[in-house]
Short mmCIF file of C-alpha atoms in Angstrom, two decimals:
data_model
loop_
_atom_site.label_atom_id
_atom_site.label_comp_id
_atom_site.label_asym_id
_atom_site.label_seq_id
_atom_site.Cartn_x
_atom_site.Cartn_y
_atom_site.Cartn_z
CA MET T 1 -3.81 -39.54 -2.96
CA ALA T 2 -2.04 -36.71 -1.14
CA VAL T 3 -2.75 -33.03 -1.61
CA ALA T 4 -0.31 -30.32 -0.56
CA LYS T 5 -0.93 -26.70 0.29
CA SER T 6 1.43 -23.74 0.63
CA ILE T 7 1.17 -20.67 2.80
CA GLU T 8 3.31 -17.56 2.59
CA LEU T 9 4.98 -16.01 5.62
CA ILE T 10 7.35 -13.13 6.23
CA ALA T 11 9.81 -13.78 9.05
CA GLU T 12 12.76 -11.98 10.56
CA GLY T 13 16.06 -13.08 12.10
CA ASN T 14 19.71 -12.18 12.62
CA THR T 15 20.67 -14.29 9.58
CA ILE T 16 18.79 -15.51 6.52
CA GLU T 17 18.93 -19.02 7.98
CA GLU T 18 17.50 -17.88 11.31
CA ALA T 19 14.70 -15.97 9.58
CA THR T 20 13.86 -19.13 7.58
CA GLU T 21 13.88 -21.26 10.74
CA ASN T 22 11.62 -18.72 12.44
CA ALA T 23 9.12 -18.96 9.56
CA VAL T 24 8.98 -22.75 9.87
CA ARG T 25 8.84 -22.65 13.68
CA GLU T 26 5.94 -20.20 13.62
CA ALA T 27 4.02 -22.16 10.97
CA ALA T 28 4.54 -25.42 12.88
CA GLN T 29 2.60 -24.00 15.83
CA THR T 30 -0.65 -24.29 13.86
CA VAL T 31 0.17 -26.41 10.79
CA ASP T 32 0.97 -30.14 10.74
CA HIS T 33 2.84 -32.22 8.16
CA ILE T 34 5.20 -29.48 6.91
CA GLN T 35 7.29 -30.91 4.08
CA GLU T 36 9.42 -28.01 2.81
CA VAL T 37 10.11 -24.31 2.90
CA TYR T 38 10.97 -22.22 -0.15
CA VAL T 39 12.50 -18.76 0.28
CA ASP T 40 11.91 -16.72 -2.85
CA ASP T 41 12.92 -13.31 -1.53
CA TYR T 42 14.99 -11.84 1.26
CA ARG T 43 15.71 -8.33 2.42
CA ALA T 44 17.79 -6.72 5.10
CA ARG T 45 16.75 -3.87 7.39
CA VAL T 46 19.57 -1.32 7.54
CA GLU T 47 20.16 1.26 10.23
CA ASN T 48 23.10 3.67 10.35
CA GLY T 49 24.74 1.91 7.42
CA GLU T 50 24.66 -1.54 9.06
CA ILE T 51 22.38 -4.52 8.59
CA GLN T 52 20.19 -4.97 11.65
CA THR T 53 18.01 -7.94 10.68
CA TYR T 54 17.13 -10.08 7.70
CA ARG T 55 13.59 -10.72 6.47
CA VAL T 56 12.55 -13.60 4.26
CA ARG T 57 9.39 -14.26 2.30
CA ALA T 58 8.92 -17.98 2.66
CA GLN T 59 6.43 -20.46 1.28
CA VAL T 60 5.81 -23.32 3.67
CA THR T 61 4.34 -26.44 2.07
CA PHE T 62 2.42 -29.08 3.99
CA VAL T 63 0.41 -32.18 3.15
CA LEU T 64 -3.31 -32.16 3.91
CA GLU T 65 -4.68 -35.14 5.79
CA ASP T 66 -7.37 -37.30 4.19
CA GLN T 67 -10.72 -36.65 5.79
#
């Protein structure tokens, strides 16, 4: 029987896709068996009337290993 766990991260990038990839890349440094990422919110940081960066709130789901 497999059990999955999710963690929430906030990541930044030049596009929403890049911010999402950055969330997964960062999580993968310490978490194994990542199965999916779910972005449930995104925002953009604006400066002088222009979007500078995008931020996503992402849930990264991974499968726990049997002990």
